[in-house]
Each structure stands twice: as structure tokens, then as C-alpha cells.
Coordinates of C-alpha atoms in Angstrom, one line a residue:
M23 CA 22.1 43.5 20.2
H24 CA 18.4 43.2 19.3
G25 CA 16.0 45.0 21.6
M26 CA 18.6 46.9 23.6
P27 CA 18.2 50.7 23.8
T28 CA 20.6 52.8 21.8
P29 CA 23.9 53.7 23.4
E30 CA 22.6 57.3 23.8
I31 CA 19.5 56.2 25.6
C32 CA 21.5 53.8 27.8
N33 CA 23.8 56.6 28.8
R34 CA 21.0 59.0 29.7
A35 CA 19.3 56.2 31.6
R36 CA 22.4 55.3 33.7
I37 CA 23.1 59.0 34.5
A38 CA 19.4 59.4 35.7
H39 CA 19.4 56.0 37.4
D40 CA 16.1 55.4 35.7
P41 CA 14.4 52.2 37.2
R42 CA 12.3 51.8 34.1
F43 CA 15.4 50.6 32.3
D44 CA 16.4 48.1 34.9
G45 CA 17.2 44.8 33.2
L46 CA 16.9 46.3 29.7
F47 CA 20.7 46.7 29.6
F48 CA 23.7 46.4 31.9
I49 CA 26.7 48.7 32.4
A50 CA 30.2 47.3 32.4
V51 CA 33.0 49.5 33.6
R52 CA 36.4 48.7 32.0
S53 CA 38.5 50.2 34.8
T54 CA 36.9 48.0 37.5
G55 CA 35.9 44.9 35.7
I56 CA 32.4 45.2 37.3
Y57 CA 29.0 45.2 35.6
C58 CA 26.1 47.1 37.1
R59 CA 22.4 47.9 36.7
P60 CA 21.2 51.3 35.4
V61 CA 20.0 52.1 39.0
C62 CA 23.4 51.5 40.6
P63 CA 24.1 54.1 43.4
A64 CA 27.8 54.0 42.8
P65 CA 29.5 57.2 41.4
T66 CA 28.8 57.4 37.7
A67 CA 31.8 56.2 35.6
K68 CA 33.2 58.2 32.8
R69 CA 31.5 57.5 29.5
E70 CA 34.8 56.4 27.8
N71 CA 35.1 53.6 30.5
V72 CA 31.6 52.2 30.0
V73 CA 30.3 49.4 27.7
F74 CA 26.6 48.5 27.5
Y75 CA 25.4 44.9 27.3
P76 CA 21.9 43.6 26.7
T77 CA 22.0 40.9 29.4
A78 CA 24.0 40.0 32.5
A79 CA 25.2 36.9 30.7
A80 CA 26.7 39.0 27.9
A81 CA 28.7 41.0 30.5
V82 CA 29.8 37.7 32.2
A83 CA 30.9 36.3 28.8
M84 CA 33.2 39.3 28.4
G85 CA 34.8 38.6 31.8
Y86 CA 33.0 41.2 34.0
R87 CA 31.8 40.4 37.6
P88 CA 28.5 41.5 39.2
C89 CA 28.4 44.6 41.3
L90 CA 28.1 44.2 45.1
R91 CA 26.2 47.5 45.5
C92 CA 23.4 47.4 42.9
R93 CA 23.3 43.6 42.8
P94 CA 22.4 42.5 39.3
E95 CA 20.6 39.4 40.7
L96 CA 17.7 41.7 41.6
S97 CA 17.2 43.0 38.1
P98 CA 14.1 41.8 36.3
E99 CA 14.7 39.9 33.1
A100 CA 13.7 41.5 29.7
F101 CA 14.0 38.5 27.4
A102 CA 10.6 39.2 25.9
R103 CA 12.1 42.1 24.0
I104 CA 14.5 39.9 22.1
G105 CA 11.8 39.2 19.4
E106 CA 13.2 35.9 18.3
E107 CA 10.8 33.1 19.0
T108 CA 13.3 30.3 19.0
V109 CA 15.5 32.1 21.5
Q110 CA 12.6 33.0 23.7
R111 CA 11.3 29.4 23.8
A112 CA 14.8 28.2 24.7
L113 CA 15.2 30.8 27.4
G114 CA 11.9 29.6 28.9
L115 CA 13.2 26.0 28.9
I116 CA 16.5 27.2 30.5
A117 CA 14.6 28.9 33.3
E118 CA 12.8 25.6 33.9
G119 CA 16.1 23.8 34.2
A120 CA 16.6 22.3 30.8
L121 CA 20.4 22.7 31.0
Q122 CA 20.7 21.5 34.6
D123 CA 21.0 17.9 33.5
G124 CA 20.5 18.2 29.7
S125 CA 22.8 19.4 26.9
V126 CA 22.6 22.2 24.5
E127 CA 22.0 19.6 21.8
Q128 CA 18.9 18.4 23.6
L129 CA 17.7 21.9 24.1
A130 CA 18.2 22.7 20.4
E131 CA 16.2 19.6 19.5
R132 CA 13.3 20.7 21.7
V133 CA 13.1 24.1 19.9
G134 CA 13.6 22.6 16.5
V135 CA 17.0 23.8 15.4
C136 CA 20.6 22.4 15.4
S137 CA 22.9 23.2 18.3
R138 CA 25.2 25.4 16.2
Q139 CA 22.2 27.5 15.0
L140 CA 20.9 27.8 18.6
R141 CA 24.3 29.1 19.8
R142 CA 24.5 31.5 16.9
L143 CA 21.0 32.9 17.7
F144 CA 21.8 33.2 21.4
V145 CA 25.0 35.2 20.8
A146 CA 23.3 37.4 18.3
R147 CA 20.3 38.1 20.5
T148 CA 21.5 37.9 24.1
G149 CA 25.3 38.4 23.7
A150 CA 26.1 34.9 25.3
T151 CA 25.8 31.2 24.6
P152 CA 23.0 29.1 26.2
I153 CA 25.5 27.6 28.7
V154 CA 26.7 31.1 29.8
V155 CA 23.1 32.2 30.2
H156 CA 22.4 29.1 32.4
T157 CA 25.5 29.5 34.4
T158 CA 24.9 33.2 35.0
R159 CA 21.4 32.5 36.3
R160 CA 22.8 30.0 38.7
M161 CA 25.5 32.3 40.0
L162 CA 23.2 35.2 40.5
L163 CA 20.7 33.1 42.4
A164 CA 23.5 31.8 44.6
K165 CA 24.8 35.4 45.2
Q166 CA 21.3 36.4 46.2
L167 CA 20.8 33.5 48.6
L168 CA 24.2 34.2 50.2
T169 CA 23.4 37.9 50.6
E170 CA 19.8 37.7 51.8
T171 CA 19.4 34.4 53.7
S172 CA 21.0 32.3 56.4
L173 CA 21.1 29.1 54.3
P174 CA 24.4 27.2 54.8
V175 CA 26.7 27.4 51.8
T176 CA 26.1 23.7 51.1
Q177 CA 22.4 24.4 50.7
V178 CA 23.0 27.4 48.6
A179 CA 25.1 25.2 46.3
L180 CA 22.2 22.7 46.0
A181 CA 19.8 25.5 45.2
A182 CA 22.1 26.7 42.5
G183 CA 22.2 23.3 41.0
F184 CA 25.6 22.0 42.3
N185 CA 25.9 18.6 43.9
S186 CA 29.6 19.3 44.7
L187 CA 30.6 22.0 47.1
R188 CA 34.1 22.1 45.6
R189 CA 32.7 22.7 42.1
F190 CA 30.4 25.4 43.5
N191 CA 33.2 27.2 45.2
A192 CA 35.3 27.2 42.1
A193 CA 32.5 28.3 39.8
F194 CA 31.4 31.1 42.2
R195 CA 35.0 32.4 42.6
E196 CA 35.4 32.4 38.8
G197 CA 32.0 34.1 38.2
C198 CA 32.0 36.6 41.1
G199 CA 35.7 37.1 41.8
M200 CA 35.5 36.0 45.4
P201 CA 34.7 32.9 47.4
P202 CA 31.1 32.4 48.6
T203 CA 32.2 32.9 52.2
A204 CA 33.3 36.5 51.4
I205 CA 29.7 37.3 50.3
R206 CA 28.3 35.7 53.4
R207 CA 30.5 37.8 55.7
Q208 CA 29.0 41.0 54.2
R209 CA 25.4 39.9 54.9
A210 CA 23.4 41.5 57.7
E211 CA 21.7 38.8 59.8
A212 CA 18.0 38.5 58.9
P213 CA 15.5 38.7 61.9
G214 CA 14.7 35.2 63.0
G215 CA 16.8 33.7 60.2
A216 CA 13.8 33.9 57.8
L217 CA 14.4 33.0 54.2
T218 CA 13.2 36.2 52.5
L219 CA 14.2 37.1 48.9
R220 CA 13.7 40.4 47.1
L221 CA 12.2 40.2 43.6
G222 CA 12.8 43.2 41.5
Y223 CA 10.6 44.6 38.7
R224 CA 10.4 47.6 36.4
P225 CA 7.8 50.0 37.7
P226 CA 4.9 50.6 37.6
L227 CA 3.2 47.5 39.1
D228 CA -0.4 47.7 40.3
F229 CA 0.1 45.3 43.1
P230 CA -3.3 45.9 44.7
A231 CA -5.1 45.2 41.4
M232 CA -3.1 42.0 41.1
L233 CA -4.1 40.9 44.6
A234 CA -7.8 41.8 43.9
F235 CA -7.8 39.6 40.8
L236 CA -6.2 36.7 42.7
S237 CA -8.5 37.2 45.7
K238 CA -11.6 36.6 43.7
R239 CA -10.2 33.3 42.6
A240 CA -8.4 32.2 45.8
L241 CA -9.0 28.6 46.9
P242 CA -9.3 28.1 50.7
G243 CA -6.9 25.5 51.9
I244 CA -4.4 26.3 49.2
E245 CA -4.0 30.0 49.0
R246 CA -4.9 33.1 51.0
V247 CA -5.0 36.7 49.7
T248 CA -5.3 39.8 51.8
D249 CA -5.2 43.5 50.8
S250 CA -1.4 43.5 51.1
S251 CA -0.2 39.9 50.6
Y252 CA -0.5 36.6 48.8
E253 CA 0.1 33.3 50.6
R254 CA 0.1 29.7 49.2
I255 CA 1.1 26.2 50.3
V256 CA 2.8 24.1 47.8
G257 CA 3.6 20.4 47.6
P258 CA 4.6 17.8 48.0
A259 CA 2.0 17.2 50.7
E260 CA 4.4 15.2 52.9
A261 CA 6.9 18.1 53.0
P262 CA 5.0 21.3 52.1
T263 CA 6.5 24.7 51.6
L264 CA 4.7 28.0 52.6
I265 CA 5.2 31.1 50.5
H266 CA 4.3 34.7 51.4
V267 CA 4.5 37.6 49.0
S268 CA 4.2 41.3 49.9
A269 CA 5.4 44.6 48.4
D270 CA 8.3 46.7 49.6
A271 CA 6.9 50.2 50.2
A272 CA 10.2 51.9 49.3
K273 CA 11.6 50.0 46.4
P274 CA 10.3 48.4 43.1
E275 CA 10.5 45.0 44.7
L276 CA 8.3 42.2 46.1
L277 CA 9.3 40.4 49.2
L278 CA 9.1 36.6 49.0
R279 CA 9.2 34.7 52.2
I280 CA 9.7 30.9 52.0
E281 CA 9.2 28.6 54.9
G282 CA 10.4 25.0 55.0
P283 CA 11.8 24.6 51.5
D284 CA 14.1 22.0 50.1
P285 CA 16.8 24.3 48.8
R286 CA 16.6 22.5 45.4
V287 CA 13.1 23.9 44.8
I288 CA 13.9 27.5 45.5
P289 CA 14.7 28.4 41.8
D290 CA 11.3 26.9 40.8
I291 CA 9.5 28.8 43.5
V292 CA 11.1 32.1 42.5
R293 CA 10.3 31.4 38.8
R294 CA 6.6 30.7 39.6
V295 CA 6.2 33.7 41.8
R296 CA 7.7 36.0 39.2
R297 CA 5.2 34.5 36.7
I298 CA 2.2 35.0 39.0
F299 CA 2.9 38.6 39.3
D300 CA 4.4 39.1 35.8
L301 CA 7.5 40.7 37.3
D302 CA 9.6 40.6 34.1
A303 CA 7.1 42.6 32.0
D304 CA 8.4 45.7 30.2
L305 CA 5.3 47.8 30.3
R306 CA 7.0 50.6 28.3
A307 CA 7.2 48.4 25.3
V308 CA 3.6 47.0 25.9
H309 CA 2.0 50.5 26.2
A310 CA 3.9 51.8 23.2
V311 CA 1.9 49.4 21.1
L312 CA -1.4 49.4 22.9
R313 CA -1.8 53.2 23.1
S314 CA -2.5 53.3 19.4
E315 CA -6.0 52.2 20.4
P316 CA -7.9 55.1 22.0
L317 CA -9.9 52.8 24.3
L318 CA -6.7 51.1 25.6
A319 CA -5.0 54.5 25.9
Q320 CA -7.8 55.5 28.2
A321 CA -7.5 52.3 30.2
I322 CA -3.7 52.5 30.5
K323 CA -3.9 56.1 31.7
K324 CA -6.2 54.9 34.6
R325 CA -4.2 51.7 35.4
P326 CA -0.6 52.1 34.1
G327 CA 0.7 49.3 36.3
L328 CA -1.7 46.6 35.2
R329 CA -0.1 43.2 34.4
V330 CA -1.2 39.7 33.4
P331 CA -1.7 37.6 36.5
G332 CA -0.1 34.1 36.1
G333 CA -0.9 30.8 37.7
W334 CA 1.1 28.7 40.0
D335 CA 0.5 25.5 38.1
G336 CA -0.6 24.9 34.6
F337 CA -2.8 21.9 35.3
E338 CA -4.5 23.6 38.2
L339 CA -5.2 26.7 36.2
A340 CA -6.6 24.6 33.3
V341 CA -8.9 22.7 35.6
R342 CA -10.2 25.9 37.1
A343 CA -10.7 27.4 33.6
V344 CA -12.8 24.4 32.6
L345 CA -14.8 24.8 35.9
G346 CA -15.4 28.4 34.9
Q347 CA -16.9 27.7 31.5
Q348 CA -20.4 29.3 31.3
V349 CA -20.4 30.3 35.0
S350 CA -19.3 33.3 37.0
V351 CA -15.9 33.7 38.7
A352 CA -17.7 33.1 42.0
G353 CA -19.4 30.0 40.7
A354 CA -16.2 28.6 39.3
T355 CA -14.4 29.2 42.6
T356 CA -17.1 27.4 44.5
L357 CA -16.7 24.4 42.2
A358 CA -13.0 24.5 42.6
R359 CA -13.3 24.6 46.4
R360 CA -15.5 21.4 46.2
L361 CA -12.9 19.8 44.0
V362 CA -10.1 20.6 46.5
D363 CA -12.1 19.4 49.5
A364 CA -12.9 16.1 47.8
Y365 CA -9.6 15.3 46.1
G366 CA -6.9 17.7 47.4
E367 CA -4.2 16.0 49.4
P368 CA -3.9 17.2 53.1
C369 CA -0.5 18.6 53.9
K370 CA 1.6 17.3 56.7
G371 CA 2.0 20.0 59.3
G372 CA -0.2 22.5 57.4
Q373 CA -1.8 25.4 59.2
P374 CA -5.5 26.4 59.3
G375 CA -6.5 27.7 56.0
L376 CA -3.4 26.5 54.2
D377 CA -3.4 22.7 54.6
R378 CA -4.0 21.2 51.1
V379 CA -2.3 20.9 47.8
F380 CA -4.3 20.8 44.5
P381 CA -5.1 17.3 43.3
Q382 CA -2.7 15.6 40.9
P383 CA -4.0 14.5 37.5
E384 CA -4.0 10.8 38.5
R385 CA -6.6 11.5 41.2
L386 CA -9.1 12.9 38.8
I387 CA -8.9 10.4 35.9
G388 CA -11.6 8.2 37.2
A389 CA -13.2 10.5 39.8
P390 CA -17.0 10.8 39.9
L391 CA -16.9 14.6 39.5
E392 CA -20.6 14.8 38.7
L393 CA -21.1 14.4 42.5
L394 CA -19.6 17.9 42.9
G395 CA -22.5 19.4 41.0
L396 CA -20.8 19.5 37.6
P397 CA -22.7 18.8 34.4
K398 CA -21.7 15.4 32.9
S399 CA -20.1 17.0 29.9
R400 CA -17.8 19.2 32.0
A401 CA -16.9 16.3 34.3
T402 CA -16.0 14.3 31.2
T403 CA -13.8 17.2 30.0
L404 CA -11.9 17.3 33.3
R405 CA -11.3 13.6 33.3
S406 CA -10.0 13.8 29.7
L407 CA -7.8 16.7 30.7
A408 CA -6.3 14.8 33.6
R409 CA -5.7 11.7 31.4
A410 CA -4.0 13.8 28.7
M411 CA -1.8 15.4 31.3
A412 CA -0.9 12.1 32.9
D413 CA 0.1 10.4 29.6
G414 CA 2.0 13.4 28.3
R415 CA -0.3 14.4 25.4
I416 CA -0.4 17.9 26.8
D417 CA 1.9 19.9 29.2
F418 CA 2.2 23.4 30.4
G419 CA 6.0 23.8 30.3
A420 CA 7.9 26.6 28.6
G421 CA 9.1 26.5 25.1
Q422 CA 5.8 25.9 23.4
R423 CA 4.5 28.0 20.5
L424 CA 1.1 29.5 21.2
D425 CA -0.6 28.1 18.1
D426 CA 0.8 24.6 18.8
F427 CA -0.5 24.6 22.4
V428 CA -3.9 25.9 21.3
E429 CA -4.1 23.1 18.6
R430 CA -3.2 20.4 21.1
F431 CA -5.4 21.7 23.9
T432 CA -8.5 22.2 21.8
A433 CA -8.2 18.6 20.5
L434 CA -9.5 17.5 24.0
P435 CA -13.3 17.1 24.3
G436 CA -15.0 20.2 25.7
I437 CA -12.0 22.5 25.3
G438 CA -12.7 25.5 23.0
P439 CA -10.5 28.3 21.8
W440 CA -11.5 30.6 24.7
T441 CA -10.3 28.1 27.3
A442 CA -7.1 27.4 25.4
Q443 CA -6.2 31.1 25.0
Y444 CA -7.1 31.9 28.6
V445 CA -4.9 29.0 29.8
A446 CA -2.1 30.1 27.5
M447 CA -2.3 33.6 28.8
R448 CA -2.1 32.8 32.5
A449 CA -0.4 29.4 32.7
L450 CA 2.1 29.7 29.9
S451 CA 2.5 33.5 30.2
Q452 CA 2.0 33.9 26.5
P453 CA 1.9 37.7 26.0
D454 CA 0.0 37.5 22.7
A455 CA -2.8 35.0 23.9
F456 CA -6.2 36.5 23.1
P457 CA -9.5 34.8 23.9
A458 CA -11.5 36.5 21.1
G459 CA -14.7 34.6 22.1
D460 CA -14.8 36.4 25.4
L461 CA -18.2 38.0 25.8
V462 CA -16.9 40.9 28.0
L463 CA -14.2 41.8 25.4
Q464 CA -16.8 41.7 22.6
Q465 CA -19.2 43.9 24.6
V466 CA -16.7 46.5 25.7
L467 CA -15.2 46.7 22.2
G468 CA -18.6 46.8 20.6
G469 CA -19.8 49.6 22.8
A470 CA -16.7 51.6 22.0
T471 CA -17.2 51.0 18.3
S472 CA -20.9 51.5 17.7
G473 CA -22.0 53.3 20.9
D474 CA -25.2 51.3 20.9
G475 CA -24.0 48.6 23.3
L476 CA -24.0 45.9 20.6
R477 CA -21.2 43.4 21.0
L478 CA -18.7 42.5 18.3
T479 CA -18.6 39.1 16.7
E480 CA -15.6 36.8 17.6
R481 CA -14.1 37.4 14.2
A482 CA -14.5 41.2 14.5
T483 CA -13.0 41.1 17.9
A484 CA -9.9 39.2 16.7
A485 CA -9.6 41.5 13.7
R486 CA -9.7 44.6 16.0
A487 CA -6.9 43.1 18.1
E488 CA -4.5 42.4 15.3
A489 CA -2.9 45.9 15.8
W490 CA -2.1 45.0 19.4
R491 CA 0.3 42.1 18.7
P492 CA 2.5 40.9 20.3
W493 CA 0.9 42.2 23.5
R494 CA -2.8 41.2 23.2
A495 CA -2.9 39.5 26.6
Y496 CA -2.2 42.9 28.2
A497 CA -5.0 44.4 26.2
V498 CA -7.3 41.7 27.6
L499 CA -6.6 42.7 31.2
Q500 CA -7.0 46.4 30.5
L501 CA -10.4 45.8 28.8
W502 CA -11.6 43.5 31.5
H503 CA -10.9 46.2 34.1
L504 CA -12.5 48.9 31.9
A505 CA -15.6 46.8 31.6
G506 CA -15.7 46.4 35.4
D507 CA -15.4 50.1 35.8
H508 CA -18.4 50.6 33.5
A509 CA -20.4 48.1 35.4
V510 CA -19.7 49.8 38.7
A511 CA -20.6 53.2 37.2
K512 CA -23.9 51.8 35.9
T513 CA -24.7 50.4 39.3
E514 CA -24.0 53.7 41.0
Q515 CA -26.3 55.4 38.4
R516 CA -29.1 53.0 39.2
K517 CA -28.7 53.6 42.9
K518 CA -28.9 57.4 42.4
A519 CA -31.9 57.0 40.2
R520 CA -33.8 55.0 42.9
V521 CA -32.9 57.6 45.4
V522 CA -34.3 60.4 43.2
R523 CA -37.6 58.5 42.6

């Protein structure tokens, strides 16, 4: 299958239990009928009894059941390596629930191919049909909820997308080889019955750097960031959910605590948190491309775990990007705070510091945003953005081509290529988004090229980045941090010079 390591590499990785390969392939053992992760602690099976598959769904399609020890539901996904745009777009739509109530035919229409072609592409690239991919995702989520939480089985069924407990029990028994109650009996009771889920990733992950990035942009009332955690309240305002994310010190996992959720929103919360912290990134593949640039090789050596911070909601991130046009990060955050105070909806039962949800587009369409201190042109842009979102001319869902999104987004008044690429990078998790008009990128690349501190033009910046496809968004984060390091170094030099004088 495309993108999967060779059998020789897979075999060496499973013998070494190498976490860097977690999710890049799965190990099926013929003698047991079980499939495992490369990090499985079970005794290593004989090579002649092992088959390697590119995805969990591929193993399921061949009749294998998930391991109870290594728990494949904790494995990060690696669909970005597939390299087929149509399949990647369809996978994004499946993750958003496109096959929950829709058909494969409707999914195929959304990505611009016929259903037969989509099935053929899926089998060739993932080893399974779209339906099997969707079903496997549901079963693994259910298995995780049964293992890690105290949710009643009926609520686990709802979270997994089943309205019938009978159908859920039958599907779970078929997919996992046992009834849901058998998994539940093996679960250790969580302290206080908290709903806490483990979210796996392939190391390294620079969690402190991610928190520092989010902290500078945190909105009081909606989110709170400390040196070790991220908290956020999410709507609807009449029945809000509080999430708390922290790192496991011993394992390559984040801990997601969810308070007060409707079980049906759990998959969406997990998906969004994984996007915020870019947990499915395969940095080995990213760095293999970016290290060809000496400047990026230097940056990666200093920060090997740097990832692209996502956003919780596309509309919220787009509004904040517009607010940040031609102002500093601190200035943009101040304006966003005013916007939330004026138009954010108070949450029922919220706690101090986490008591509002970001305003919906309808609230901003006719709002006098100039009263917040915005220039008239920027206020007009925000109202146009809200109107376009409300009437469906733009959206921030999965399945979009980068160029198509940029074209639609820049058609709005006051939206230029920089804003569109930035939003695509963080709201759509487009790994190849690249805001070539960014002044910081132009300066740091110009300084490295000429040595005289002159910045590159936008065209020259874009040309320089061509060799970094399809991972240009990761280059952006590395270069931004490198520029920050240079700024800190210059500040320290000036301080020392003043002391000497």
C-alpha cells in the first residue's frame, strides 16, 4: 500500500517497539487473529505468522480484531502519507461524520469522483473501503470509551453513532470479538468517574512550545492556557462542555478530560483537540523534506517536536486572523477580547474565566464593530465574512482543496492571500499552506540569503519554499520560531551593550 514502510522496515520497527512508527502500519498475527500497534508489549510473534497492513481498517477488512494490550484505538492516524488528494479529502470528510448519515455515493460526489472510483482508490491507498474505514473509526472510539470512562454502554453507543443498542452490541461483537460488557469488566475504575481519554501521537511533540503559542492568543472567557495545560469551554451556551488537555509525562500521549458532554459530541471534541495539537503529524516525513534547506535543518535541530497549532473553530480563527491584520499578536488578542465581551454568548453554569462561547456568524452580520476600535474597512470585512459563513458561500470543513479555499476566501472584501493561507494552515490543517506575504518569513529568509538583513519579495519567498512541498506549513512554524530566537538574541546583545557603556 502507498506510503507504508517496506516489510523489512516494518519488521525491524516491531521488534524494536519503535514509537516513531506508531500508526504508520499495523501488525496482524495469523495465529491469534489479532492486530496490534508496533509498540505492542506482547511477546513478539514469529515473522512467518505476521502480516503488515497500512491502516487499522485494512486489518479489520481481513477479519482481524484489535489487541486488548496495545489498544490500536490509541494509535495516531497517518493518512497524510497516503499522497492521494481525493482519498485524503474523503478521509477528512469521514472524520467529520460524512458517512454517519450520508452514503458513499454522496461522499464521492463531494470529492468529485464516482462511487466506484472512490472505493477503488480507498482499497488501493488504505487497504479498505470507505465504509470499513468509517466503521473501524466508530468501533475503536467505542472501545476506548468502554476502556477508559464510566459512560454507560447506551451512551457509548450514542457516541459511536448508534441509535440502537442492539445494533451497537452486534457490531461491536463482530468487530472486536466480544460484547461491550466484556471490555467494560476489564476497565479499572477512574478516580471520581471523570471522563478522561488518552490521545496518542508519534514523538517528538514540543508540548510547551505549543502551549506558549496558544497562550499568546488565548481569549479570556473562552480558553485558559498554563505552562502545563490547555482549557476551553465549548458550546452550545445553554449546555456547555469544558475540556482540559495536559501531557502524560511517561507516554507519548495527551490526556483529554471532558466535563459535561453530550456523548454524541465526543467524536467531534476528540477530532478538534487532535487538530489543535497536530497529533497525527508524521514529523519523520516532514523533516526528511525540510532538512534539505540548511536554515530549516538548523531550526529542526533546535526544535524537533514543533508542530502546526490548529484552531478549535474555523470561523473563530478566521475572525481572529482578520483582527490581526497589520497589528501585533497582542493587539489582535485585545481586539478579539473586546469582540467576545460584546457579542460572545454567556454560558449557563460557566465558571470564572471560562464562561462564554465565541459569537456565531449571525451575531456579527449587522454588528457596529467600529465601536470596538476597529477601522471601518476591517469591520466591513468581518461583517462580510460573517454573512458569507451564514449563507454558505464559505465554510471551514474538511475535504477542500487548498487552492479552491484560497480562491473563495480571497473573493471576500479585505481578505488577501496572507489571511487565506494562514487560516488554511490553522483552521483546515492544510500542511502545504504558505503565507508567502508574511513579513517575518521574508525577513528571516532574506537575512539567511543575503546576510545584509534585506527581506525577500513575496515572489522570491514563494519560490524559495517550492522545495518544501508538501510540508510548507511546518516550515512556517520553524521559521517563525527561528525569527523569535534571533529577536531575543538581539535584545540580549543590546542589554549587554548598555551595561558595558
